Amino acid sequence: MGLVLARIDQRLVHGIVVTQYASSTKAKRIMVIDDEVSKDETQKAVMRLSKPAGTGMSIIDTDTAITNFKAGKYDNHNVLLVVKEPETILELAKNNIDIPKVDIGIIFESEDREKIVKNVAMNEKEKNDLKELESLGIPVVFQYTPSEKEEPLSKYIK
């Protein structure tokens, strides 16, 4: 089993992830990989409060995630991965971590980002990181909730 879905969602753990994605992926573990949040005990405590009963949660930095995946720590889990940026998933892929699919949920608008679709804005680096993931054979889709139709990256980013 292992990683079943990698979701980019700058809110990390919140209602849609907990109530919809965790159940649709049959996740037994929600894993947040974020180098800053992994050091913030308050944010980690708040996220842990929202996890579904019977579901594990890891809130770790990128290096720890790579080490743990390579050691087979999550081989017997269905893991739903949540990150803020495409760069984190690309780093995993470059370290030979099997990424079955990338789901783009929410990337907030900012001064350096252009709006791509509802709830998603990206800068050139983020676009290029996602295109690189696709070039590695990893499907990349836009999907806000599991009940919405998946739309391929190529529909909006050439």
PDB file of C-alpha atoms in Angstrom:
ATOM      1  CA  MET A   1       0.000   0.000   0.000  1.00  0.00           C
ATOM      2  CA  GLY A   2       1.894   3.096   1.178  1.00  0.00           C
ATOM      3  CA  LEU A   3       1.219   6.479  -0.346  1.00  0.00           C
ATOM      4  CA  VAL A   4      -2.187   6.581  -2.077  1.00  0.00           C
ATOM      5  CA  LEU A   5      -2.458  10.295  -2.935  1.00  0.00           C
ATOM      6  CA  ALA A   6      -0.361  13.450  -2.640  1.00  0.00           C
ATOM      7  CA  ARG A   7      -2.493  16.586  -2.238  1.00  0.00           C
ATOM      8  CA  ILE A   8      -1.291  20.165  -2.503  1.00  0.00           C
ATOM      9  CA  ASP A   9      -3.395  22.229  -0.161  1.00  0.00           C
ATOM     10  CA  GLN A  10      -1.990  25.274   1.573  1.00  0.00           C
ATOM     11  CA  ARG A  11      -4.485  24.908   4.406  1.00  0.00           C
ATOM     12  CA  LEU A  12      -2.953  21.471   5.098  1.00  0.00           C
ATOM     13  CA  VAL A  13      -5.314  19.594   7.456  1.00  0.00           C
ATOM     14  CA  HIS A  14      -8.863  20.985   7.366  1.00  0.00           C
ATOM     15  CA  GLY A  15     -12.452  19.887   6.735  1.00  0.00           C
ATOM     16  CA  ILE A  16     -12.193  18.695   3.118  1.00  0.00           C
ATOM     17  CA  VAL A  17      -9.020  16.714   3.806  1.00  0.00           C
ATOM     18  CA  VAL A  18     -10.350  15.173   7.021  1.00  0.00           C
ATOM     19  CA  THR A  19     -13.948  14.427   6.025  1.00  0.00           C
ATOM     20  CA  GLN A  20     -13.698  13.794   2.291  1.00  0.00           C
ATOM     21  CA  TYR A  21     -10.180  12.910   1.159  1.00  0.00           C
ATOM     22  CA  ALA A  22      -9.332  10.725   4.148  1.00  0.00           C
ATOM     23  CA  SER A  23     -12.434   8.597   3.550  1.00  0.00           C
ATOM     24  CA  SER A  24     -12.268   8.543  -0.271  1.00  0.00           C
ATOM     25  CA  THR A  25      -8.644   7.329  -0.156  1.00  0.00           C
ATOM     26  CA  LYS A  26      -9.337   5.003   2.797  1.00  0.00           C
ATOM     27  CA  ALA A  27      -6.391   6.705   4.503  1.00  0.00           C
ATOM     28  CA  LYS A  28      -5.133   5.106   7.688  1.00  0.00           C
ATOM     29  CA  ARG A  29      -2.584   7.916   8.045  1.00  0.00           C
ATOM     30  CA  ILE A  30      -2.670  11.584   7.102  1.00  0.00           C
ATOM     31  CA  MET A  31       0.858  12.819   6.572  1.00  0.00           C
ATOM     32  CA  VAL A  32       1.735  16.497   6.499  1.00  0.00           C
ATOM     33  CA  ILE A  33       5.189  17.228   5.138  1.00  0.00           C
ATOM     34  CA  ASP A  34       6.255  20.791   5.834  1.00  0.00           C
ATOM     35  CA  ASP A  35       9.663  21.882   7.098  1.00  0.00           C
ATOM     36  CA  GLU A  36       8.262  24.886   9.028  1.00  0.00           C
ATOM     37  CA  VAL A  37       5.019  23.444  10.419  1.00  0.00           C
ATOM     38  CA  SER A  38       6.867  20.333  11.632  1.00  0.00           C
ATOM     39  CA  LYS A  39       8.679  22.583  14.136  1.00  0.00           C
ATOM     40  CA  ASP A  40       5.545  24.404  15.349  1.00  0.00           C
ATOM     41  CA  GLU A  41       4.042  22.476  18.273  1.00  0.00           C
ATOM     42  CA  THR A  42       0.922  24.676  18.399  1.00  0.00           C
ATOM     43  CA  GLN A  43       0.027  24.148  14.736  1.00  0.00           C
ATOM     44  CA  LYS A  44       0.740  20.436  15.050  1.00  0.00           C
ATOM     45  CA  ALA A  45      -1.521  20.128  18.105  1.00  0.00           C
ATOM     46  CA  VAL A  46      -4.383  21.907  16.324  1.00  0.00           C
ATOM     47  CA  MET A  47      -4.080  19.644  13.256  1.00  0.00           C
ATOM     48  CA  ARG A  48      -4.000  16.511  15.401  1.00  0.00           C
ATOM     49  CA  LEU A  49      -7.298  17.516  17.027  1.00  0.00           C
ATOM     50  CA  SER A  50      -9.047  17.285  13.647  1.00  0.00           C
ATOM     51  CA  LYS A  51      -7.868  13.847  12.563  1.00  0.00           C
ATOM     52  CA  PRO A  52     -10.550  11.182  12.207  1.00  0.00           C
ATOM     53  CA  ALA A  53     -10.742   8.504  14.909  1.00  0.00           C
ATOM     54  CA  GLY A  54      -8.669   5.463  13.992  1.00  0.00           C
ATOM     55  CA  THR A  55      -6.454   7.465  11.635  1.00  0.00           C
ATOM     56  CA  GLY A  56      -2.810   8.154  12.353  1.00  0.00           C
ATOM     57  CA  MET A  57      -1.184  11.488  11.668  1.00  0.00           C
ATOM     58  CA  SER A  58       2.402  12.434  10.962  1.00  0.00           C
ATOM     59  CA  ILE A  59       3.546  16.045  10.740  1.00  0.00           C
ATOM     60  CA  ILE A  60       7.168  15.859   9.670  1.00  0.00           C
ATOM     61  CA  ASP A  61       9.862  17.592   7.655  1.00  0.00           C
ATOM     62  CA  THR A  62      10.899  16.517   4.162  1.00  0.00           C
ATOM     63  CA  ASP A  63      14.109  14.735   5.173  1.00  0.00           C
ATOM     64  CA  THR A  64      12.326  12.681   7.841  1.00  0.00           C
ATOM     65  CA  ALA A  65       9.611  11.735   5.345  1.00  0.00           C
ATOM     66  CA  ILE A  66      12.169  10.547   2.791  1.00  0.00           C
ATOM     67  CA  THR A  67      14.008   8.525   5.452  1.00  0.00           C
ATOM     68  CA  ASN A  68      10.773   6.969   6.744  1.00  0.00           C
ATOM     69  CA  PHE A  69       9.441   6.083   3.290  1.00  0.00           C
ATOM     70  CA  LYS A  70      12.753   4.518   2.276  1.00  0.00           C
ATOM     71  CA  ALA A  71      12.782   2.493   5.518  1.00  0.00           C
ATOM     72  CA  GLY A  72       9.333   1.115   4.661  1.00  0.00           C
ATOM     73  CA  LYS A  73       7.722   2.677   7.725  1.00  0.00           C
ATOM     74  CA  TYR A  74       4.425   3.315   5.884  1.00  0.00           C
ATOM     75  CA  ASP A  75       4.298   0.244   3.643  1.00  0.00           C
ATOM     76  CA  ASN A  76       1.342  -1.199   5.578  1.00  0.00           C
ATOM     77  CA  HIS A  77      -0.614   2.066   5.694  1.00  0.00           C
ATOM     78  CA  ASN A  78      -2.813   3.909   3.212  1.00  0.00           C
ATOM     79  CA  VAL A  79      -1.149   7.307   3.426  1.00  0.00           C
ATOM     80  CA  LEU A  80      -2.777  10.560   2.327  1.00  0.00           C
ATOM     81  CA  LEU A  81       0.026  13.086   1.906  1.00  0.00           C
ATOM     82  CA  VAL A  82      -0.692  16.808   2.251  1.00  0.00           C
ATOM     83  CA  VAL A  83       1.831  19.539   1.391  1.00  0.00           C
ATOM     84  CA  LYS A  84       1.777  23.277   0.730  1.00  0.00           C
ATOM     85  CA  GLU A  85       3.976  23.364  -2.381  1.00  0.00           C
ATOM     86  CA  PRO A  86       4.671  21.194  -5.421  1.00  0.00           C
ATOM     87  CA  GLU A  87       8.386  21.423  -4.606  1.00  0.00           C
ATOM     88  CA  THR A  88       7.933  19.093  -1.617  1.00  0.00           C
ATOM     89  CA  ILE A  89       6.393  16.351  -3.753  1.00  0.00           C
ATOM     90  CA  LEU A  90       9.063  16.821  -6.418  1.00  0.00           C
ATOM     91  CA  GLU A  91      11.747  16.350  -3.752  1.00  0.00           C
ATOM     92  CA  LEU A  92      10.120  13.061  -2.710  1.00  0.00           C
ATOM     93  CA  ALA A  93       9.920  11.889  -6.329  1.00  0.00           C
ATOM     94  CA  LYS A  94      13.565  12.765  -6.951  1.00  0.00           C
ATOM     95  CA  ASN A  95      14.406  10.577  -3.946  1.00  0.00           C
ATOM     96  CA  ASN A  96      12.620   7.599  -5.503  1.00  0.00           C
ATOM     97  CA  ILE A  97       9.496   7.788  -3.340  1.00  0.00           C
ATOM     98  CA  ASP A  98       6.578   6.350  -5.328  1.00  0.00           C
ATOM     99  CA  ILE A  99       3.970   9.072  -5.893  1.00  0.00           C
ATOM    100  CA  PRO A 100       0.833   7.528  -7.455  1.00  0.00           C
ATOM    101  CA  LYS A 101      -0.949  10.822  -8.198  1.00  0.00           C
ATOM    102  CA  VAL A 102      -0.796  14.525  -7.337  1.00  0.00           C
ATOM    103  CA  ASP A 103      -4.029  16.348  -6.585  1.00  0.00           C
ATOM    104  CA  ILE A 104      -3.926  20.156  -6.660  1.00  0.00           C
ATOM    105  CA  GLY A 105      -6.493  21.481  -4.211  1.00  0.00           C
ATOM    106  CA  ILE A 106      -5.702  24.980  -2.978  1.00  0.00           C
ATOM    107  CA  ILE A 107      -2.764  27.282  -3.636  1.00  0.00           C
ATOM    108  CA  PHE A 108      -3.548  30.792  -2.439  1.00  0.00           C
ATOM    109  CA  GLU A 109      -3.292  33.830  -4.643  1.00  0.00           C
ATOM    110  CA  SER A 110      -0.404  36.176  -3.930  1.00  0.00           C
ATOM    111  CA  GLU A 111       1.513  38.941  -5.626  1.00  0.00           C
ATOM    112  CA  ASP A 112       3.859  36.530  -7.425  1.00  0.00           C
ATOM    113  CA  ARG A 113       1.157  34.054  -8.502  1.00  0.00           C
ATOM    114  CA  GLU A 114      -1.355  34.111 -11.318  1.00  0.00           C
ATOM    115  CA  LYS A 115      -4.785  32.567 -10.941  1.00  0.00           C
ATOM    116  CA  ILE A 116      -5.069  29.262 -12.825  1.00  0.00           C
ATOM    117  CA  VAL A 117      -8.466  27.906 -11.728  1.00  0.00           C
ATOM    118  CA  LYS A 118     -10.809  28.451  -8.801  1.00  0.00           C
ATOM    119  CA  ASN A 119      -8.791  28.217  -5.556  1.00  0.00           C
ATOM    120  CA  VAL A 120      -5.443  27.781  -7.359  1.00  0.00           C
ATOM    121  CA  ALA A 121      -2.836  30.366  -8.280  1.00  0.00           C
ATOM    122  CA  MET A 122       0.769  29.569  -9.203  1.00  0.00           C
ATOM    123  CA  ASN A 123       4.081  31.151  -9.975  1.00  0.00           C
ATOM    124  CA  GLU A 124       6.434  29.896 -12.696  1.00  0.00           C
ATOM    125  CA  LYS A 125       8.458  27.707 -10.321  1.00  0.00           C
ATOM    126  CA  GLU A 126       5.321  25.921  -9.086  1.00  0.00           C
ATOM    127  CA  LYS A 127       4.143  25.367 -12.665  1.00  0.00           C
ATOM    128  CA  ASN A 128       7.551  24.010 -13.665  1.00  0.00           C
ATOM    129  CA  ASP A 129       7.697  21.712 -10.619  1.00  0.00           C
ATOM    130  CA  LEU A 130       4.305  20.241 -11.556  1.00  0.00           C
ATOM    131  CA  LYS A 131       5.335  19.810 -15.189  1.00  0.00           C
ATOM    132  CA  GLU A 132       8.482  18.030 -14.003  1.00  0.00           C
ATOM    133  CA  LEU A 133       6.370  15.680 -11.869  1.00  0.00           C
ATOM    134  CA  GLU A 134       4.302  14.856 -14.959  1.00  0.00           C
ATOM    135  CA  SER A 135       7.468  14.280 -16.973  1.00  0.00           C
ATOM    136  CA  LEU A 136       8.384  11.640 -14.368  1.00  0.00           C
ATOM    137  CA  GLY A 137       5.155   9.805 -15.218  1.00  0.00           C
ATOM    138  CA  ILE A 138       3.174  11.030 -12.213  1.00  0.00           C
ATOM    139  CA  PRO A 139      -0.412  12.097 -13.010  1.00  0.00           C
ATOM    140  CA  VAL A 140      -1.136  15.665 -11.865  1.00  0.00           C
ATOM    141  CA  VAL A 141      -4.755  16.802 -11.606  1.00  0.00           C
ATOM    142  CA  PHE A 142      -6.826  19.687 -10.331  1.00  0.00           C
ATOM    143  CA  GLN A 143      -9.572  18.532  -7.969  1.00  0.00           C
ATOM    144  CA  TYR A 144     -10.970  20.616  -5.110  1.00  0.00           C
ATOM    145  CA  THR A 145     -13.071  17.798  -3.592  1.00  0.00           C
ATOM    146  CA  PRO A 146     -13.186  14.065  -4.376  1.00  0.00           C
ATOM    147  CA  SER A 147     -16.711  14.423  -5.788  1.00  0.00           C
ATOM    148  CA  GLU A 148     -15.573  16.899  -8.458  1.00  0.00           C
ATOM    149  CA  LYS A 149     -14.240  15.777 -11.816  1.00  0.00           C
ATOM    150  CA  GLU A 150     -10.451  15.608 -12.063  1.00  0.00           C
ATOM    151  CA  GLU A 151      -8.964  17.972 -14.619  1.00  0.00           C
ATOM    152  CA  PRO A 152      -5.464  17.293 -15.966  1.00  0.00           C
ATOM    153  CA  LEU A 153      -2.648  19.778 -15.447  1.00  0.00           C
ATOM    154  CA  SER A 154      -2.223  20.077 -19.225  1.00  0.00           C
ATOM    155  CA  LYS A 155      -5.696  21.594 -19.574  1.00  0.00           C
ATOM    156  CA  TYR A 156      -4.478  24.777 -17.855  1.00  0.00           C
ATOM    157  CA  ILE A 157      -0.672  24.688 -17.944  1.00  0.00           C
ATOM    158  CA  LYS A 158       1.193  23.970 -21.158  1.00  0.00           C
TER     159      LYS A 158
END
